[in-house]
mmCIF file of C-alpha atoms in Angstrom:
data_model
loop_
_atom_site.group_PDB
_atom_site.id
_atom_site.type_symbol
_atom_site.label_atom_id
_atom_site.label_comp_id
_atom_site.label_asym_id
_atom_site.label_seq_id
_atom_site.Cartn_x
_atom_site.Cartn_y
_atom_site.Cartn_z
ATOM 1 C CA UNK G 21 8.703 -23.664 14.583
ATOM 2 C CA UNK G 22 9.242 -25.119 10.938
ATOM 3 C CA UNK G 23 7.393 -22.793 9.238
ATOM 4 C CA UNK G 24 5.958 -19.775 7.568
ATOM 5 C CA UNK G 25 3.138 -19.862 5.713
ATOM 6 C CA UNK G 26 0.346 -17.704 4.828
ATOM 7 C CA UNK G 27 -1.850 -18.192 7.265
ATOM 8 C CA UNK G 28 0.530 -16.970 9.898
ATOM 9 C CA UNK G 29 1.136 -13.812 7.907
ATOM 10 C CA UNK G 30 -2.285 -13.051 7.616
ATOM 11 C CA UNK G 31 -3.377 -13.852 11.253
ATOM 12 C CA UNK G 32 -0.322 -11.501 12.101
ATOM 13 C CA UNK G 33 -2.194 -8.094 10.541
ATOM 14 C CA UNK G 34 -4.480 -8.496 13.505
ATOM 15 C CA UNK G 35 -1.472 -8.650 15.940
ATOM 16 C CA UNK G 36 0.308 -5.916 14.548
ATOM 17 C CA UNK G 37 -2.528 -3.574 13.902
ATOM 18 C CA UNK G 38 -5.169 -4.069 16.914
ATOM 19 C CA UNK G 39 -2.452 -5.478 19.724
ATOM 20 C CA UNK G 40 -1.748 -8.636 21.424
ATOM 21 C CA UNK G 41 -5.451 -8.392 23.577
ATOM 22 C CA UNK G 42 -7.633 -8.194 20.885
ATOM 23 C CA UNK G 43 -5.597 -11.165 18.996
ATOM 24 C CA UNK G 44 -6.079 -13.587 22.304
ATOM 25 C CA UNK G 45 -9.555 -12.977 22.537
ATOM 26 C CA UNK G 46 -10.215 -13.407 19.026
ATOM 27 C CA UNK G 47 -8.279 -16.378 17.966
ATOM 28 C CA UNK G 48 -8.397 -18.289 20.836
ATOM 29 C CA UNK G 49 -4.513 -18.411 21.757
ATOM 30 C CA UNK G 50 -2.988 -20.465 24.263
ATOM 31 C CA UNK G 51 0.789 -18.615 24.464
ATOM 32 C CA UNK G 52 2.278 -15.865 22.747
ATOM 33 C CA UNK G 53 6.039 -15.175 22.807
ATOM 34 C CA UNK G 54 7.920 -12.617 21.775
ATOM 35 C CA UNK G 55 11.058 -13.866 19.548
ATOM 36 C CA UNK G 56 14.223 -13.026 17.848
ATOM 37 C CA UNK G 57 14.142 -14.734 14.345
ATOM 38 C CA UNK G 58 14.177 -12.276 11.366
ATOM 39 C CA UNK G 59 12.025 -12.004 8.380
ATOM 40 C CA UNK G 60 13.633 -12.136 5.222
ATOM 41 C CA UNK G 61 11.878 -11.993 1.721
ATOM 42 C CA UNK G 62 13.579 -13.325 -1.044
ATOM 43 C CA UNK G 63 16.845 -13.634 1.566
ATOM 44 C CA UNK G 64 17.144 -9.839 2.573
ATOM 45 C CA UNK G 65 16.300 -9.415 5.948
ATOM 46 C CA UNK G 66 13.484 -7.180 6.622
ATOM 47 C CA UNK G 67 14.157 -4.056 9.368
ATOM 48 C CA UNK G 68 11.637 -3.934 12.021
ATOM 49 C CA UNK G 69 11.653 -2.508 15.133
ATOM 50 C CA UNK G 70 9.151 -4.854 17.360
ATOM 51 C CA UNK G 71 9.994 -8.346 17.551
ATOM 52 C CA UNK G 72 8.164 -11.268 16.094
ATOM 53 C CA UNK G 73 5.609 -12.903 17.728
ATOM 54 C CA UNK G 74 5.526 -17.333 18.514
ATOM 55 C CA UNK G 75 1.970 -17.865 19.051
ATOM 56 C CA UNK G 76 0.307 -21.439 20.065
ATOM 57 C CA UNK G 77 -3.443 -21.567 19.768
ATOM 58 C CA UNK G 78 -5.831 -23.596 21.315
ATOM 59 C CA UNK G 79 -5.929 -27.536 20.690
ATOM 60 C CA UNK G 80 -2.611 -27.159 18.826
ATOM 61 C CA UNK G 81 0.533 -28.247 19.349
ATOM 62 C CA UNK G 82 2.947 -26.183 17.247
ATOM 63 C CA UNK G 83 3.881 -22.779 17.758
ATOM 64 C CA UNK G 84 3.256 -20.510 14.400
ATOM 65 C CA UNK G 85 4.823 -16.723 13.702
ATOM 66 C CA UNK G 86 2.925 -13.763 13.480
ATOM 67 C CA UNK G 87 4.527 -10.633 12.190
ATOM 68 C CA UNK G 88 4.048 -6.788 13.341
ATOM 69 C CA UNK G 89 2.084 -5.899 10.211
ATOM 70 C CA UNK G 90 2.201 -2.293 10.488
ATOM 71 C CA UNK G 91 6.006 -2.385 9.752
ATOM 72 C CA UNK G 92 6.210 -4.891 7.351
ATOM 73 C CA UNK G 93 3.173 -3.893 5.430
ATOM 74 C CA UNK G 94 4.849 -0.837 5.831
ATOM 75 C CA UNK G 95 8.010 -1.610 4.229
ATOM 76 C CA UNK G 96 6.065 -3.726 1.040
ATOM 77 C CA UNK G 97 4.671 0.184 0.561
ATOM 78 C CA UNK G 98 1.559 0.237 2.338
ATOM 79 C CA UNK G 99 -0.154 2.139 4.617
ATOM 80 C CA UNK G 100 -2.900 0.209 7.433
ATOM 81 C CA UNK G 101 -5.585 1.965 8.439
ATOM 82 C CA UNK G 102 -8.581 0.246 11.218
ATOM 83 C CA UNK G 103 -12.094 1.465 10.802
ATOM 84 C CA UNK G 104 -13.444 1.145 14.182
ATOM 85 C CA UNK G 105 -17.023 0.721 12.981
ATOM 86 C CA UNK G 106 -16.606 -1.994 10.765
ATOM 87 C CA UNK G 107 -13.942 -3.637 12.713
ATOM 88 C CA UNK G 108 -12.005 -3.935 9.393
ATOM 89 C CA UNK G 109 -7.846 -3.614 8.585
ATOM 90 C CA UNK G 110 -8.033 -1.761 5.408
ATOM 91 C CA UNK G 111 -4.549 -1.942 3.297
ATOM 92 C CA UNK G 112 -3.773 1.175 0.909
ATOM 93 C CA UNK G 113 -1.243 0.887 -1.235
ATOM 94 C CA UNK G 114 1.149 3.549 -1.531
ATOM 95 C CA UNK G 115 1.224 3.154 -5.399
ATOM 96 C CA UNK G 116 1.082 0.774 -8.474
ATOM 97 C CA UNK G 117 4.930 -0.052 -8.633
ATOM 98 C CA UNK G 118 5.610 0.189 -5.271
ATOM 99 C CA UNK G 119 3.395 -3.129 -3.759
ATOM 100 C CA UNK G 120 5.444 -4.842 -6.206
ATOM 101 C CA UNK G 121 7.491 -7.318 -4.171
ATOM 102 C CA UNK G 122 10.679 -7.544 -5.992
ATOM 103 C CA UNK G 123 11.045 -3.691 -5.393
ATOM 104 C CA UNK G 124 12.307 -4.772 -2.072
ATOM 105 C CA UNK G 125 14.721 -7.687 -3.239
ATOM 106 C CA UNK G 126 18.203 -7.415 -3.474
ATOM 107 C CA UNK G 127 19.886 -6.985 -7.072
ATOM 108 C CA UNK G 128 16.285 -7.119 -8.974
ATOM 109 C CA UNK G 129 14.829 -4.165 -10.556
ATOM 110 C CA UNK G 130 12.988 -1.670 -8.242
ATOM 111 C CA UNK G 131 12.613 0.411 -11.667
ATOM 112 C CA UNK G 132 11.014 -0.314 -14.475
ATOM 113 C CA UNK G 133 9.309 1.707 -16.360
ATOM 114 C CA UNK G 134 8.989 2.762 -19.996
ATOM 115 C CA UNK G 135 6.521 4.861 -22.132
ATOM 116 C CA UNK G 136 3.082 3.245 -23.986
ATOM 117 C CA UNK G 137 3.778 1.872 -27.585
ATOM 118 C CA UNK G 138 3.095 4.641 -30.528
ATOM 119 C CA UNK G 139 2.719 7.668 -27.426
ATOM 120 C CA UNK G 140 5.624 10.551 -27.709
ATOM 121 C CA UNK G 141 5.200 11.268 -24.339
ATOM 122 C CA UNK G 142 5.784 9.560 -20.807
ATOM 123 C CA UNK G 143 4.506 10.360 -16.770
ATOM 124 C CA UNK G 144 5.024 7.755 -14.677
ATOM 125 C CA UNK G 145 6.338 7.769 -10.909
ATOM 126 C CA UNK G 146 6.862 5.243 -7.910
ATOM 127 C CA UNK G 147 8.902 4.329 -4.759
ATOM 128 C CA UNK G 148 10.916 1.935 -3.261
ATOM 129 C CA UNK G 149 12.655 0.953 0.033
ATOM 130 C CA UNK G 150 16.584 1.038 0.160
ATOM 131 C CA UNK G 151 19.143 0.487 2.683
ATOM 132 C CA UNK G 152 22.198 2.075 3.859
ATOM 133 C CA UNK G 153 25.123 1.931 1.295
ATOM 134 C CA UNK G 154 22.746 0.074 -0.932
ATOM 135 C CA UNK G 155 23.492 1.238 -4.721
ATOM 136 C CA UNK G 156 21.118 1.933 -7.521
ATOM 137 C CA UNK G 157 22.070 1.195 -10.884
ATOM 138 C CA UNK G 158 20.132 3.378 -13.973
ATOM 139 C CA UNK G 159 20.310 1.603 -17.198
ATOM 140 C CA UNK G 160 18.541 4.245 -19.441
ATOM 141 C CA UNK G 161 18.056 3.513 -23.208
ATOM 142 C CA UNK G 162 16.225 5.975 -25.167
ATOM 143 C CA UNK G 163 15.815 6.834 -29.196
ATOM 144 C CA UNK G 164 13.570 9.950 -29.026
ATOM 145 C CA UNK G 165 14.297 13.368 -30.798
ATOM 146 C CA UNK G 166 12.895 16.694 -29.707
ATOM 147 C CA UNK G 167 11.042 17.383 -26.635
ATOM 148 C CA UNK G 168 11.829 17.700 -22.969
ATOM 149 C CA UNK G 169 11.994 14.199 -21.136
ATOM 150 C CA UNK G 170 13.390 13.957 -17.383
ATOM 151 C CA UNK G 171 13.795 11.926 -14.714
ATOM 152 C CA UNK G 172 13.527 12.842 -10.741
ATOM 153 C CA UNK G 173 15.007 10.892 -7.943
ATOM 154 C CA UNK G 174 14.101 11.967 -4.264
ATOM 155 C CA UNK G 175 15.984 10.804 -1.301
ATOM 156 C CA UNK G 176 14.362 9.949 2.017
ATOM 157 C CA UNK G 177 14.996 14.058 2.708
ATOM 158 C CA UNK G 178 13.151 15.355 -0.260
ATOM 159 C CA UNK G 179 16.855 16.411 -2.186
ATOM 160 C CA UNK G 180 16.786 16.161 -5.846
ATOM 161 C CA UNK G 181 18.336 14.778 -8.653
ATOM 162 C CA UNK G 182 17.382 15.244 -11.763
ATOM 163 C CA UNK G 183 18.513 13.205 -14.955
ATOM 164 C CA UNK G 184 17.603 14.529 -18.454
ATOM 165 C CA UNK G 185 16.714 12.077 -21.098
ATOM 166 C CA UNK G 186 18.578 12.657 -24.771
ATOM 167 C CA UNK G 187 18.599 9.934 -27.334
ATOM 168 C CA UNK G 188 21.542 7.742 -26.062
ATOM 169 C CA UNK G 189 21.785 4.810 -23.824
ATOM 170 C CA UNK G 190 23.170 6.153 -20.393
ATOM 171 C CA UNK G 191 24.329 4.440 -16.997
ATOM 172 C CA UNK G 192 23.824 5.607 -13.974
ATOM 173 C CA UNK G 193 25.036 4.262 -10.125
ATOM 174 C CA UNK G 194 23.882 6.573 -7.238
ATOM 175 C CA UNK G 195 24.992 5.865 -3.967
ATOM 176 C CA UNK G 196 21.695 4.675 -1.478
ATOM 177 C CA UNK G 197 20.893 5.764 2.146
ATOM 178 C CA UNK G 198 18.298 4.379 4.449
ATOM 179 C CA UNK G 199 14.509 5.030 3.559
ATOM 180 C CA UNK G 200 11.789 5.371 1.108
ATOM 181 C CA UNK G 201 13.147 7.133 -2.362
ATOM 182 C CA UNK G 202 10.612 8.169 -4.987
ATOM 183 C CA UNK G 203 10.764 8.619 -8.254
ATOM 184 C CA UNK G 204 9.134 10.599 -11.203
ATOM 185 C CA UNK G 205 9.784 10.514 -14.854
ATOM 186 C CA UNK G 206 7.635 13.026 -17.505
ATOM 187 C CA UNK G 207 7.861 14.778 -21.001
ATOM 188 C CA UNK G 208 7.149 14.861 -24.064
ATOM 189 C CA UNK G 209 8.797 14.191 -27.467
ATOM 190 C CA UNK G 210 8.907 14.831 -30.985
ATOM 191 C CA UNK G 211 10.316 11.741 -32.853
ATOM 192 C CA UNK G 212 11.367 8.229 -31.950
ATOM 193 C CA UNK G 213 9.470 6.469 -29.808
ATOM 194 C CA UNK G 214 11.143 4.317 -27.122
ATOM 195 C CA UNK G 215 12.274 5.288 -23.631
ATOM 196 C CA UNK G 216 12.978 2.189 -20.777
ATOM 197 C CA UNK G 217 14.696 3.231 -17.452
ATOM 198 C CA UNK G 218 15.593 0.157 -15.279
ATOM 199 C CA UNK G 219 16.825 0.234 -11.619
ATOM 200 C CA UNK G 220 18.113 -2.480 -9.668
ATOM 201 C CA UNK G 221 19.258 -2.322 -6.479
ATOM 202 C CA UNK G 222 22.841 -4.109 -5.013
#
C-alpha cells in the first residue's frame, strides 16, 4: 500500500459500521485482509482494538486501507448511529470543541476557550481524549473582579476537580489517565472582562 487518502477513510465507515458482508457486496471487492499497520493522526498513534482492513476491489490493482470507523470516529468524539430504513451512517458529534481534530494531537491545545467580548459572564464545556501518563497543562489568564467564575475537570470516572478563577494568571499541570475527560467552565462577573483557559496536552 502507499497510501491513505480520503477515499479509503470514507469507504471504511461502511466497513466498520455495517461489517465486512455488506462492504463486499456493495463495493464490489476482490480481497480483504486484515492488517497490522497503525493509524496515526498528526504522528500519535490512534488506539483501536480491531485491526485495519487491506482491501482490493474489482479491476484494481492496488490494495487500499479501510479503517474500523466506529472506533476511530469514536475517538475524533463521535458517536455512529445506522438507520436501518434509510440505509444511512449518521455521525453525531459529541460536541462543538470536541470534533476538533487537534484535540487529539500531541502537545496542541485540547482547551481553548475564553468568554464573548464586552459579556461578564462565561458557560462553555467540552471533551477530549487522553492517554495514560499523558499531562495537561492549564495556562489560565484572567482580569475580572467580583463574581463567581470556575472551572470543572472530570476524569474518565466522573471525579472532580474544580479550579476557581480570581484575577491572576495561574498554571496548572494535572497528571492524565486513559479516556474521555470533560470539561465545564461557568460564572459570572462584576468587572474586567477577559478570561482565556488553554490546555495542551504532552
Amino acid at each position: 500500500m502507499k497510501k491513505f487518502d480520503l477515499k479509503s477513510f470514507i469507504a471504511g465507515l461502511l466497513i466498520g459500521t455495517l461489517g465486512i458482508t455488506t462492504a463486499y457486496a456493495a463495493a464490489g471487492i476482490k480481497s480483504a485482509n486484515l492488517c497490522d499497520i497503525k493509524a496515526a493522526l498528526n504522528g500519535s498513534v490512534i488506539p483501536h482494538t480491531h485491526p485495519l482492513i487491506s482491501v482490493t476491489l474489482e479491476e484494481e490493482q492496488e490494495a487500499e486501507l479501510y479503517l474500523p470507523a466506529n472506533e476511530f470516529l469514536t475517538y475524533l468524539g463521535y458517536t455512529l448511529h445506522y438507520d436501518h430504513e434509510k440505509n444511512t451512517v449518521d455521525l453525531i458529534p459529541g460536541s462543538d470543541n470536541f470534533s476538533n481534530v487537534p484535540n487529539h494531537i500531541n502537545g496542541n491545545a485540547v482547551i481553548d476557550l475564553s468568554n464573548n467580548p464586552d459579556q461578564r459572564n462565561i458557560a462553555k464545556s467540552g471533551s477530549f481524549q487522553a492517554e495514560n501518563n499523558q499531562t495537561l497543562t492549564l495556562k489560565i489568564t484572567s482580569d475580572i473582579k467580583g463574581g463567581s467564575v470556575d472551572f470543572f475537570l472530570f476524569d474518565p470516572d466522573g471525579k472532580e476537580q474544580r479550579i476557581t478563577i480570581e484575577s491572576s494568571d495561574t498554571t496548572k499541570e494535572i497528571l492524565l489517565k486513559k479516556g474521555v475527560w470533560k470539561y465545564n467552565c461557568s460564572g459570572i462577573f462584576q468587572d474586567g472582562g477577559n478570561i482565556k483557559i488553554v490546555g495542551t496536552i504532552r
